[in-house]
mmCIF file of C-alpha atoms in Angstrom:
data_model
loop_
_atom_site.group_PDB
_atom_site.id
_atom_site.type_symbol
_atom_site.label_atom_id
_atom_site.label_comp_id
_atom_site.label_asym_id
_atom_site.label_seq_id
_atom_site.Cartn_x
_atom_site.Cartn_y
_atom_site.Cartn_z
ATOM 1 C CA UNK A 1 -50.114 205.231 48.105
ATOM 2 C CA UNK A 2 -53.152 204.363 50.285
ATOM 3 C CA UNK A 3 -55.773 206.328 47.583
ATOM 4 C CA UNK A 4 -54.394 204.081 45.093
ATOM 5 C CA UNK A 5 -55.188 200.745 46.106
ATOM 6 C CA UNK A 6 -58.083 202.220 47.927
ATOM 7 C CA UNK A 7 -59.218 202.664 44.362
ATOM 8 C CA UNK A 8 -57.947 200.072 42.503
ATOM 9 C CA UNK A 9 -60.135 197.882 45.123
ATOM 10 C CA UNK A 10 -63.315 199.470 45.235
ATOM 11 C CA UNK A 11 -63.184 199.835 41.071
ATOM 12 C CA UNK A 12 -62.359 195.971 41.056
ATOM 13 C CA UNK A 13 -65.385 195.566 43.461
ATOM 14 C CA UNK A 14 -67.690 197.454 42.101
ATOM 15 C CA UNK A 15 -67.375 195.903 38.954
ATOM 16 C CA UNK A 16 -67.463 192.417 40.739
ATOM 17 C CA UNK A 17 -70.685 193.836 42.406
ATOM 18 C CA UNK A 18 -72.421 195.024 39.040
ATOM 19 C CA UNK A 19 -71.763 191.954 37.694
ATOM 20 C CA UNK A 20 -73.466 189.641 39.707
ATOM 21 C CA UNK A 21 -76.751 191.415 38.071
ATOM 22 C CA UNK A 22 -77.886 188.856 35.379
ATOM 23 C CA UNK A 23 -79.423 191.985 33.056
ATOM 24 C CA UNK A 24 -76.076 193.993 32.898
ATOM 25 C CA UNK A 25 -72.950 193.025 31.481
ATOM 26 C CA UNK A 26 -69.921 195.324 32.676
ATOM 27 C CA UNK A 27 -66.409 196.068 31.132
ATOM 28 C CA UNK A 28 -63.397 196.897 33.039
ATOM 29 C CA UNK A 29 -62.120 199.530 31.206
ATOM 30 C CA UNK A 30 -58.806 201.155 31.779
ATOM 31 C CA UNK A 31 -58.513 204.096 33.988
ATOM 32 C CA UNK A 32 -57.267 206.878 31.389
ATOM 33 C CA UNK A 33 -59.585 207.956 29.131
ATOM 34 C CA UNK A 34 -62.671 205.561 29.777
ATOM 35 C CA UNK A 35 -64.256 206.683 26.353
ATOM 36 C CA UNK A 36 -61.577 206.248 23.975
ATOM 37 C CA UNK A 37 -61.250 203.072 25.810
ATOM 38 C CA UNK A 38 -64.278 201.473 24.730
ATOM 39 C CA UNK A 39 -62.889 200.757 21.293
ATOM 40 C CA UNK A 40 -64.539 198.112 19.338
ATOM 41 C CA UNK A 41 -66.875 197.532 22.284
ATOM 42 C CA UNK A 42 -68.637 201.224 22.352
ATOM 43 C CA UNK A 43 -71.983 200.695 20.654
ATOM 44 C CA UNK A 44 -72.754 198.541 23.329
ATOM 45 C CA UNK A 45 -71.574 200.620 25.970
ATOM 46 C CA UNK A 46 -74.358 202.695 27.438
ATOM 47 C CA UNK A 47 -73.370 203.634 30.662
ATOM 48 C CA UNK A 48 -69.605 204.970 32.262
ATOM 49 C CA UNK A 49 -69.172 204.955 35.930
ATOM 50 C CA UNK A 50 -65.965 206.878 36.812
ATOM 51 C CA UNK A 51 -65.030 208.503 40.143
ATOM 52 C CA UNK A 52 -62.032 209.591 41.958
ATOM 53 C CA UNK A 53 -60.562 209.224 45.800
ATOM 54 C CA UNK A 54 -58.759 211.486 48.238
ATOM 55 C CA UNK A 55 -57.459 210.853 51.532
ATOM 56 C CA UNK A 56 -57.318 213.704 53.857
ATOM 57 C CA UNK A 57 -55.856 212.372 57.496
ATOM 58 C CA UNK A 58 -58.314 209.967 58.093
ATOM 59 C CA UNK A 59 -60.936 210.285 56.181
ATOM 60 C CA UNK A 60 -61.547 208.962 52.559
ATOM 61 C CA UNK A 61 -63.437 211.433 49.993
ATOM 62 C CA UNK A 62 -65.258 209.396 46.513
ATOM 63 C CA UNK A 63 -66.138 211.480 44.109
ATOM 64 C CA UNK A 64 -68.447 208.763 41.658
ATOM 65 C CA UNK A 65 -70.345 209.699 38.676
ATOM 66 C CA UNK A 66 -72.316 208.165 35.838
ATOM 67 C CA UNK A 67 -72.986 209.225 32.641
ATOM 68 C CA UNK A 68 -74.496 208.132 29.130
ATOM 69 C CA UNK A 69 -72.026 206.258 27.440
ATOM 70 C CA UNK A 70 -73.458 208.061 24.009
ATOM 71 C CA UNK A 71 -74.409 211.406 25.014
ATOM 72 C CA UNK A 72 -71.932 212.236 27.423
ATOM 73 C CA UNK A 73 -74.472 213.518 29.734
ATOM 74 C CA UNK A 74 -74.681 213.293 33.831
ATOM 75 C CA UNK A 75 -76.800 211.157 35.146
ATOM 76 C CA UNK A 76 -76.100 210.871 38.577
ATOM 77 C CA UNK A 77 -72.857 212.417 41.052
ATOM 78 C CA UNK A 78 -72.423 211.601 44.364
ATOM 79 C CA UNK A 79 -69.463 212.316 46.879
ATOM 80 C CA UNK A 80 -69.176 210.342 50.057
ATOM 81 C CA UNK A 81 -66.956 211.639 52.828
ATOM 82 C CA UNK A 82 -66.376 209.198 55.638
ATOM 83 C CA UNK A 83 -63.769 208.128 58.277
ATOM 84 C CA UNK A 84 -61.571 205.673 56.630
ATOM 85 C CA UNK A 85 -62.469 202.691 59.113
ATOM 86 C CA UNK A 86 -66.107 202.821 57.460
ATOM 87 C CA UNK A 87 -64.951 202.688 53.988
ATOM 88 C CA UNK A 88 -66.329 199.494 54.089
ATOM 89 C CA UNK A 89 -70.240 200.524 55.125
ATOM 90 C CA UNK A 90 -69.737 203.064 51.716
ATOM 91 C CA UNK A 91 -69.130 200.319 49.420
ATOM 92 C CA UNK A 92 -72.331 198.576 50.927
ATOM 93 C CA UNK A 93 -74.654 201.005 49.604
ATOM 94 C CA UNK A 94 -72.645 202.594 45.859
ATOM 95 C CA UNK A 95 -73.154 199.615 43.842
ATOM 96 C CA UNK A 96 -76.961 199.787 45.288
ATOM 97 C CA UNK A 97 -77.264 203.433 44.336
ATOM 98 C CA UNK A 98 -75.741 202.639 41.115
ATOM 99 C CA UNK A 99 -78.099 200.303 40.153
ATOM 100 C CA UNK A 100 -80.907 202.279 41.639
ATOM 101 C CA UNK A 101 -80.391 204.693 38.692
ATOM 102 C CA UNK A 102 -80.391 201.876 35.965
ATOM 103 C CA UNK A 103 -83.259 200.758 34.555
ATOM 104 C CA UNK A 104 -82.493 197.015 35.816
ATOM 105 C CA UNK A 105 -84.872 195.092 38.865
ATOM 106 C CA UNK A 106 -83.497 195.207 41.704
ATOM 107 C CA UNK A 107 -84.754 192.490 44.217
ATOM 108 C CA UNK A 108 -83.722 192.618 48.157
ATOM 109 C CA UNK A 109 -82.297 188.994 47.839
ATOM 110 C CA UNK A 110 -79.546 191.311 44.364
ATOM 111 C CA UNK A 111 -79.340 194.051 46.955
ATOM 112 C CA UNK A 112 -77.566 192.021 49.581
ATOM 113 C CA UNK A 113 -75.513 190.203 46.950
ATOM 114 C CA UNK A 114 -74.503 193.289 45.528
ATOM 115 C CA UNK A 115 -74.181 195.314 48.909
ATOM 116 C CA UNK A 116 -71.798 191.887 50.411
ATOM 117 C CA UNK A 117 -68.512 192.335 51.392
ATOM 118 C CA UNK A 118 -65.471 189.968 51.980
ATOM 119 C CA UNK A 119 -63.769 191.652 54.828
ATOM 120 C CA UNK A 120 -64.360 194.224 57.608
ATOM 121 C CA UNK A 121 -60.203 194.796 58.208
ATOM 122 C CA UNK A 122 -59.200 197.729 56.382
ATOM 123 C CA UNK A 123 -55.894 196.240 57.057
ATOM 124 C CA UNK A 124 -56.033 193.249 55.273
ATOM 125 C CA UNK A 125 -57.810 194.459 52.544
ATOM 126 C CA UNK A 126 -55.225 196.935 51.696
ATOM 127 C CA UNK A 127 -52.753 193.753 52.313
ATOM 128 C CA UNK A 128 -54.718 192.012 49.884
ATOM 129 C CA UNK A 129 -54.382 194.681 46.818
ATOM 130 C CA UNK A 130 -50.991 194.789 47.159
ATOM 131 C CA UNK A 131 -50.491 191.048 46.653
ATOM 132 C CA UNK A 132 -52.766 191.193 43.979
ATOM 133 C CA UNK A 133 -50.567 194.069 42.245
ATOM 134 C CA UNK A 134 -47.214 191.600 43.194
ATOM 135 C CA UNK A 135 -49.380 188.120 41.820
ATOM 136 C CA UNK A 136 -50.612 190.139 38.141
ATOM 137 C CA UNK A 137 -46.727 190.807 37.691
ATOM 138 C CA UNK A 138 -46.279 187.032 37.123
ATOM 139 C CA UNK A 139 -42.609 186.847 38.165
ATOM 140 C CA UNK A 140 -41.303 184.103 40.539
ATOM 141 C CA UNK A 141 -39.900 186.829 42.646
ATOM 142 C CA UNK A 142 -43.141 188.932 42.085
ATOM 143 C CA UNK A 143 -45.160 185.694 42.945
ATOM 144 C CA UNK A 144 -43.351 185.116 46.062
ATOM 145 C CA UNK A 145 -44.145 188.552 47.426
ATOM 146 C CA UNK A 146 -47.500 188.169 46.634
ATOM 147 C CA UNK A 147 -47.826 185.234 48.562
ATOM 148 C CA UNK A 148 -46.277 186.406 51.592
ATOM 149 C CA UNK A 149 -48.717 189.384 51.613
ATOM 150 C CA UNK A 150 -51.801 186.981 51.130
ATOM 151 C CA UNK A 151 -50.767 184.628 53.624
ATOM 152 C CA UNK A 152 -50.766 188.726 55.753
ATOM 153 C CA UNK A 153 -53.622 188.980 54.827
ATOM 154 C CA UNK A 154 -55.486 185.935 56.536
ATOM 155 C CA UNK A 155 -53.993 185.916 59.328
ATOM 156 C CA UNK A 156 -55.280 189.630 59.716
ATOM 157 C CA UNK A 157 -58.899 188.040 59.139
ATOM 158 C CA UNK A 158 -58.861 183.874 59.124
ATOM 159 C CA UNK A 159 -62.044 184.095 57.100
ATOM 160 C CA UNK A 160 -61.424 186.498 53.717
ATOM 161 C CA UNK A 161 -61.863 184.208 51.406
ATOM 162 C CA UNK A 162 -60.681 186.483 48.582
ATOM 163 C CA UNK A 163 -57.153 185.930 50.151
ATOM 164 C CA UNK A 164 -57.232 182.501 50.041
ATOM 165 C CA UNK A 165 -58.008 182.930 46.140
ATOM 166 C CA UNK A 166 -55.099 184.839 46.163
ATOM 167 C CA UNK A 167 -52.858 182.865 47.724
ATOM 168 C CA UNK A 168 -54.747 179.859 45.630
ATOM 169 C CA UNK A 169 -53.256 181.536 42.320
ATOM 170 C CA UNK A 170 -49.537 181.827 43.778
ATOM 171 C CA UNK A 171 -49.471 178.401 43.375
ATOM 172 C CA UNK A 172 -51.290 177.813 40.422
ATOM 173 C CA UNK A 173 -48.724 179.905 38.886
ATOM 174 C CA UNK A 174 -45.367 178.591 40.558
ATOM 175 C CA UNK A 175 -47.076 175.019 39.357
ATOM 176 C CA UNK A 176 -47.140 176.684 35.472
ATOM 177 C CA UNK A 177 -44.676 178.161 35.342
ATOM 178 C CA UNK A 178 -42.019 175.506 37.045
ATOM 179 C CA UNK A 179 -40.641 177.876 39.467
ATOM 180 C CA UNK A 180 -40.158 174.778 41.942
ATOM 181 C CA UNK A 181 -39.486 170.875 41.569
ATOM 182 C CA UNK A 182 -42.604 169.522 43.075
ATOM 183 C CA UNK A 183 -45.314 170.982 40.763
ATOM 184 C CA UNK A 184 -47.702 168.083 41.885
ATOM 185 C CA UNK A 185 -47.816 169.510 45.263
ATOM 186 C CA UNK A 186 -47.782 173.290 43.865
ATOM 187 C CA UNK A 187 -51.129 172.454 41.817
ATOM 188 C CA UNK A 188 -52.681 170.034 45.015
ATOM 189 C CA UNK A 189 -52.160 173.348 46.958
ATOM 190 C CA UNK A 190 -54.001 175.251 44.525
ATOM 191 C CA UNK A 191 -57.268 172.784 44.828
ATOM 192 C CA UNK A 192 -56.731 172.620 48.468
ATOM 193 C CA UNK A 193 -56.739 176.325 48.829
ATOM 194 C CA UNK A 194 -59.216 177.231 46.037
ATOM 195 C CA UNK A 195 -61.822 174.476 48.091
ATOM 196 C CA UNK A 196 -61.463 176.380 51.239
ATOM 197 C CA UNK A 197 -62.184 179.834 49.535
ATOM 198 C CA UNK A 198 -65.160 178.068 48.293
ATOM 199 C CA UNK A 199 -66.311 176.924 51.006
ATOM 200 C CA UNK A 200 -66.201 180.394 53.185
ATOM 201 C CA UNK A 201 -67.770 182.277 50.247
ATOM 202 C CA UNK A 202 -69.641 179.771 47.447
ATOM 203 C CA UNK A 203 -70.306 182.871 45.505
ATOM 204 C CA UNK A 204 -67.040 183.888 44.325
ATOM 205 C CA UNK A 205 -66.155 183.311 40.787
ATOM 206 C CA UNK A 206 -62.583 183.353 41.248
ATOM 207 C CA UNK A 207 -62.508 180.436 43.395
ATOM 208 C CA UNK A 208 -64.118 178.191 40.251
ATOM 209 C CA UNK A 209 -61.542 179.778 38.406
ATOM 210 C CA UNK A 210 -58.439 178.345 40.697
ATOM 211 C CA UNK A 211 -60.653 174.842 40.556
ATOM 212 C CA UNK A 212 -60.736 174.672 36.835
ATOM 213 C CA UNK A 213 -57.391 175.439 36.302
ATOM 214 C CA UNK A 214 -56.160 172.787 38.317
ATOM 215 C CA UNK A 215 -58.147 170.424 36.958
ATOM 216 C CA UNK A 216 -57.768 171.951 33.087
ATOM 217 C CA UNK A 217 -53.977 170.865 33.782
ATOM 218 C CA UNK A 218 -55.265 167.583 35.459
ATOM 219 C CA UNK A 219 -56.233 166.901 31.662
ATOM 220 C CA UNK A 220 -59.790 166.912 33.295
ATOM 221 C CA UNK A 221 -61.008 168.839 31.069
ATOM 222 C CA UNK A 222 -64.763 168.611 31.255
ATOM 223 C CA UNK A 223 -64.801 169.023 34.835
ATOM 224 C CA UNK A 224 -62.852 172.079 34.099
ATOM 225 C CA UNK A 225 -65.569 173.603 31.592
ATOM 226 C CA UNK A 226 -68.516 172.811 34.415
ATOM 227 C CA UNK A 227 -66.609 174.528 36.931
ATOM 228 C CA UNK A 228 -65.777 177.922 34.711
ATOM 229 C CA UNK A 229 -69.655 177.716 33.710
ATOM 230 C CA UNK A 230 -70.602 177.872 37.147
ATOM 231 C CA UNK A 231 -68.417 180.843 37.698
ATOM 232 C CA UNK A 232 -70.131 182.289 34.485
ATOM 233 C CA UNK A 233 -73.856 181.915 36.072
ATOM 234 C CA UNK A 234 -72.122 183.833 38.960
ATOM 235 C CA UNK A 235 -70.600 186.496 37.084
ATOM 236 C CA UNK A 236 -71.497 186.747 33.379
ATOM 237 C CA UNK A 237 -68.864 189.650 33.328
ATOM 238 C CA UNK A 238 -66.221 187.133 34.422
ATOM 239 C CA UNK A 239 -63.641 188.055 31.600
ATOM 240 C CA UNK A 240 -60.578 185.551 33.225
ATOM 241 C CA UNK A 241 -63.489 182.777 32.590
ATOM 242 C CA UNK A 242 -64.138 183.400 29.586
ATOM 243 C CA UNK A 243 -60.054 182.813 28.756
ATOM 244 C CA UNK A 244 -59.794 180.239 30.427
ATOM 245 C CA UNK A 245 -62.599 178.571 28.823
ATOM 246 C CA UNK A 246 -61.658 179.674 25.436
ATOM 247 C CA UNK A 247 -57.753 177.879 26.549
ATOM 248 C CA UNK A 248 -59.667 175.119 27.505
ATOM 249 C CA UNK A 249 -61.343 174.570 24.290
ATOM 250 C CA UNK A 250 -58.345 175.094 22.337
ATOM 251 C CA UNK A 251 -56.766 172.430 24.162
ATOM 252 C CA UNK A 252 -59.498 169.800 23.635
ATOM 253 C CA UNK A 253 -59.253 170.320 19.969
ATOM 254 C CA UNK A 254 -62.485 172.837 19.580
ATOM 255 C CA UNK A 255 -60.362 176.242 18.515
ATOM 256 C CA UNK A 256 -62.633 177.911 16.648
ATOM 257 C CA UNK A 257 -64.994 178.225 19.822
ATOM 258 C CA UNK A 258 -61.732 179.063 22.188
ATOM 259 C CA UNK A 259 -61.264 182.389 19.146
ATOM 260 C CA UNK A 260 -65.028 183.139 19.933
ATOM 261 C CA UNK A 261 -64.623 182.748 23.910
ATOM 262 C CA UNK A 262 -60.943 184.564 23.994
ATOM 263 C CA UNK A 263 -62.769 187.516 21.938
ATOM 264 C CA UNK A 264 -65.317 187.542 24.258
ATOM 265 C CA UNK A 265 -62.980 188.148 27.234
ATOM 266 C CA UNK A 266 -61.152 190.940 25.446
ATOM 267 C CA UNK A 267 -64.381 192.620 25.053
ATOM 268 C CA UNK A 268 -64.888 192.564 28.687
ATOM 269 C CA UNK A 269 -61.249 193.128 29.573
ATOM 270 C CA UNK A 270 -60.090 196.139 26.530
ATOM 271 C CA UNK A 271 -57.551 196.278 28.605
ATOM 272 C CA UNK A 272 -56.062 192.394 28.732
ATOM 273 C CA UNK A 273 -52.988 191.081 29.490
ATOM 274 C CA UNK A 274 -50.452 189.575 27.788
ATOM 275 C CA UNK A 275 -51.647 185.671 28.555
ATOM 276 C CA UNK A 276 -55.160 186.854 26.738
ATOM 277 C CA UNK A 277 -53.386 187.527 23.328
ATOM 278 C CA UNK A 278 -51.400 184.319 24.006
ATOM 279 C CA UNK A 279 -54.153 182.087 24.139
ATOM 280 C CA UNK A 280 -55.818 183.885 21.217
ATOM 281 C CA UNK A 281 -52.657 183.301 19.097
ATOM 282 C CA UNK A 282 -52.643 180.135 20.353
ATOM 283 C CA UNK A 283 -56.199 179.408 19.357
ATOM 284 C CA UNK A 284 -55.580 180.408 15.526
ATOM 285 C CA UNK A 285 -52.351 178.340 15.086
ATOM 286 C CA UNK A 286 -54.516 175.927 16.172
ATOM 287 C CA UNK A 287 -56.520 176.400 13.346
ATOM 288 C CA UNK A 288 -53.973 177.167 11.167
ATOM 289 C CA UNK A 289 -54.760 180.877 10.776
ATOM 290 C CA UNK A 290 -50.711 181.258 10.934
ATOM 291 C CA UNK A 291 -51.103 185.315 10.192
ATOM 292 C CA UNK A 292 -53.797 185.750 12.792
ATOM 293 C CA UNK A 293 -51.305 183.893 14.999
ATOM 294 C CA UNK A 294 -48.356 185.562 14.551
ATOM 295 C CA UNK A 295 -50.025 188.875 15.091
ATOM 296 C CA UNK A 296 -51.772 188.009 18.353
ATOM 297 C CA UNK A 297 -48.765 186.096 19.587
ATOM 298 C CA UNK A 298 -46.317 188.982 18.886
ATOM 299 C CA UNK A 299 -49.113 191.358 20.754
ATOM 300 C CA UNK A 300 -48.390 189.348 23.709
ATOM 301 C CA UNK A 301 -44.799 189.447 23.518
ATOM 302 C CA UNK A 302 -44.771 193.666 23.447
ATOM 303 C CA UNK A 303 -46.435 193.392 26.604
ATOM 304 C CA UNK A 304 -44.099 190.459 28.348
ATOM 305 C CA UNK A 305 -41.113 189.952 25.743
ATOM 306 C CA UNK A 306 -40.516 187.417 28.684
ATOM 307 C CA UNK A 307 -43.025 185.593 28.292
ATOM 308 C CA UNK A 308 -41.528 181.669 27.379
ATOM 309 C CA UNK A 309 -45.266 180.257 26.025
ATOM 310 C CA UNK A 310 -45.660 182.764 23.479
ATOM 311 C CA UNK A 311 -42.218 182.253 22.115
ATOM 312 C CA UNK A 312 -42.928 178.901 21.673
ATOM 313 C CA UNK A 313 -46.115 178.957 20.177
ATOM 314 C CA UNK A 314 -44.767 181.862 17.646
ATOM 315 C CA UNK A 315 -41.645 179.973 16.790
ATOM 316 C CA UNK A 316 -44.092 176.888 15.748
ATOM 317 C CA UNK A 317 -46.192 179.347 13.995
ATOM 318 C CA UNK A 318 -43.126 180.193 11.996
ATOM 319 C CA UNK A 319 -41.969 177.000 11.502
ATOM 320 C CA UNK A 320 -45.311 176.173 10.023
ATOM 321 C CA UNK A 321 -45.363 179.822 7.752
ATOM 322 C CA UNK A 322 -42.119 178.238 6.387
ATOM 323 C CA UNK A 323 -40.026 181.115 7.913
ATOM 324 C CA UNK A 324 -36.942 178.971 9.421
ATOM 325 C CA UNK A 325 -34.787 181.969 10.168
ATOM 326 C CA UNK A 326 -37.323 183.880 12.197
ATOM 327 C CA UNK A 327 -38.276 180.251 13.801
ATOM 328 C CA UNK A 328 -34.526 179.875 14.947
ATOM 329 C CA UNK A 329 -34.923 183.471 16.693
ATOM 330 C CA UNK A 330 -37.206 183.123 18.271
ATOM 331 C CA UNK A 331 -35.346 179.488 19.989
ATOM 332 C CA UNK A 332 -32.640 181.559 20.754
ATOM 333 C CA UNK A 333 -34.830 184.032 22.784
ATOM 334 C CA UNK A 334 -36.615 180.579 24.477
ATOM 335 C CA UNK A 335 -32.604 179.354 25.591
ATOM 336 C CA UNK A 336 -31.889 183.630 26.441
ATOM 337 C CA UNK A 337 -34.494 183.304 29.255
ATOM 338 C CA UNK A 338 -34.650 180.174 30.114
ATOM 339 C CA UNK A 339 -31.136 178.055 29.522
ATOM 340 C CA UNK A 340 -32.644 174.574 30.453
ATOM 341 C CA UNK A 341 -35.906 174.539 28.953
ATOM 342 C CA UNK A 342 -36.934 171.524 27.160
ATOM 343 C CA UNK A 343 -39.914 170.664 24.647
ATOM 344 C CA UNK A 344 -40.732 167.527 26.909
ATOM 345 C CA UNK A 345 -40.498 169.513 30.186
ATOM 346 C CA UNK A 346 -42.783 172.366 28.850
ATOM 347 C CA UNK A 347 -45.312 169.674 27.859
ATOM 348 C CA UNK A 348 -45.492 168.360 31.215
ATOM 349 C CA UNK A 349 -47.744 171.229 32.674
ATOM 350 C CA UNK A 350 -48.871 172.380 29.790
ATOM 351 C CA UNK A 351 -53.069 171.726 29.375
ATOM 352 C CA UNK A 352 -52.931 170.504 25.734
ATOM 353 C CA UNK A 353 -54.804 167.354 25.450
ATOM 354 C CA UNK A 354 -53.598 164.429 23.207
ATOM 355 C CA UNK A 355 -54.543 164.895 19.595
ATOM 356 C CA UNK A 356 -53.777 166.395 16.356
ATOM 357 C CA UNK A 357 -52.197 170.120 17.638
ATOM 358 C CA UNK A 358 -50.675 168.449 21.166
ATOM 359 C CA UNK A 359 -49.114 166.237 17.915
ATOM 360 C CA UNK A 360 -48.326 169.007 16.010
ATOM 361 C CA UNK A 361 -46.503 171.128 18.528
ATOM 362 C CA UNK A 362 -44.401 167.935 19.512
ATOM 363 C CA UNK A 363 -43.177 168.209 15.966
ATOM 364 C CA UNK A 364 -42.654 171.609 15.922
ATOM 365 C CA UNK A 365 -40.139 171.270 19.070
ATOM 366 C CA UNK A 366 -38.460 167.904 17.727
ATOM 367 C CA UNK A 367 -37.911 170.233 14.420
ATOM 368 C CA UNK A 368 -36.533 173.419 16.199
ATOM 369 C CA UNK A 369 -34.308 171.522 18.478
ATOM 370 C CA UNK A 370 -36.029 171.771 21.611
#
């Protein structure tokens, strides 16, 4: 329905727009129950924005309030009724009226920042939250969809630069993943895409995002870290940054501050995915925390039981608990989903630099008969 990925956008701008203040940090909670979603994160919490949209013909009715996190009391409500072709102008001024009631700085330079939007086509933004639905599915079929409704989406308005980010990550994905034969060209497409988002909008986080990953599986690994630091200056909410980094640091043999980053993204994201508790897992066998591991790791796999990396990784981290027979099961769920796969394969666009765990998991492999 329209309303819904009317809201879905303007929650996942809004909280783009807060964060680009450096004095706030902002969590993306999940949509039901914002309070009991705050879990281990709550003390901090001090403020709840949480609102509501109808469409009636066409016109769009928000309904947005905020409240103190700890007393549960109104702050400020405000409902804006407009036509739906200047949903757009009503975005420009909430996160400004937000802010207004915070007790944060707000200089005109912030205001435009904040008030700074990526596209004037209803159309294509609308075009653009469905691909992003399709792309967080992470399915080839799912990532194909998403594509073709990115690609929609700039050709609806040649300069959104979010939809180049989009269609930036389709590739990234169908690159790690090895949904096609020529992953070199999947992950060039990704840079080459990624630069041109850049380029149209500099201050976009996601775009340094798309950039470190491809260079993260480059094996350039400090380039990677500069690029998802830059993105962090941008957005210090940035939770996909901070996984990444934390990833990034596993894979350069520095786990212990991947656990710290990876914890640090969950507490901006209380509602992460599946590939946060994978790196996470990943980050403790790393360190040989093989219970830690296992737990996080088998988190990920409730979420997406098809989820090939975190089968491997909790296999090893049987192997290496000494627990053969649930080892073997979890190879035979690896050749369920994905007949052909091979240790070597895997390895080729998998991040992992040389050293003692790349070493380790080569072992682990040889040993399970992959």
């Amino acid at each position: 329905p329209q309303e819904l990925l009317l809201a879905r956008g303007i929650a996942a701008d809004l909280v783009t727009d807060l964060s680009r203040m450096t004095d706030l940090r902002v969590l993306a909670l999940p949509a039901e129950g914002a309070q009991q979603g705050a879990g281990t994160s709550a003390a901090a919490i001090r403020y709840h924005v949480t609102g509501s949209v109808q469409r009636a013909g066409d016109r769009i009715r928000l309904q947005v309030r905020l409240a103190d996190a700890q007393s549960g009391a109104l702050l400020w409500s405000e409902r804006f009724d407009v036509a739906l072709a200047g949903v757009f102008e009503m975005q420009d001024v909430l996160g400004v009226r937000i802010l207004a009631k915070l007790p944060v700085k707000l200089g005109e330079a912030e205001k435009r920042r904040v008030a700074q939007r990526y596209t004037r086509s209803l159309e294509a933004y609308e075009t653009y939250q469905r691909g992003q639905l399709a792309l967080q599915l992470r399915r080839k079929e799912e990532n194909q969809l998403a594509r073709d409704l990115f690609r929609r989406a700039v050709a609806l308005d040649a300069a959104f630069a979010r939809a180049y980010v989009g269609l930036a990550m389709t590739y990234a994905a169908e690159y790690r993943n090895q949904w096609v034969e020529d992953r070199a060209s999947a992950l060039d497409r990704a840079g080459e895409l990624a630069r041109t988002a850049h380029r149209m909008s500099p201050d976009i986080s996601e775009t340094y995002w798309v950039l470190a990953f491809v260079d993260a599986h480059r094996r350039r690994h400090e380039q990677a870290v500069r690029h998802l630091d830059d993105a962090l200056r941008l957005n210090p909410s940035f939770a996909d940054g901070y996984a990444l980094k934390g990833g990034i640091y596993t894979s350069i043999g520095r786990p212990a501050e991947g656990v710290q980053l990876l914890h640090a993204a969950m507490r901006l994201a209380p509602d992460s995915g599946y590939t946060y508790f994978m790196l996470l897992g990943r980050a403790y066998l790393a360190l040989g925390q093989l219970e830690q591991a296992r737990i996080n790791l088998e988190h990920a796999l409730a979420r997406n039981p098809e989820f090939v990396d975190a089968h491997v990784y909790l296999a090893a981290t049987h192997l290496a608990a000494g627990d053969r027979a649930a080892a073997s099961w979890e190879v035979e769920e690896i050749r369920a989903l994905k007949p052909d796969f091979t240790g070597q394969r895997w390895l080729e666009t998998n991040p992992t630099a040389e050293g003692e765990f790349k070493a380790r998991l080569v072992r682990s492999l040889k040993d399970l008969g992959l």
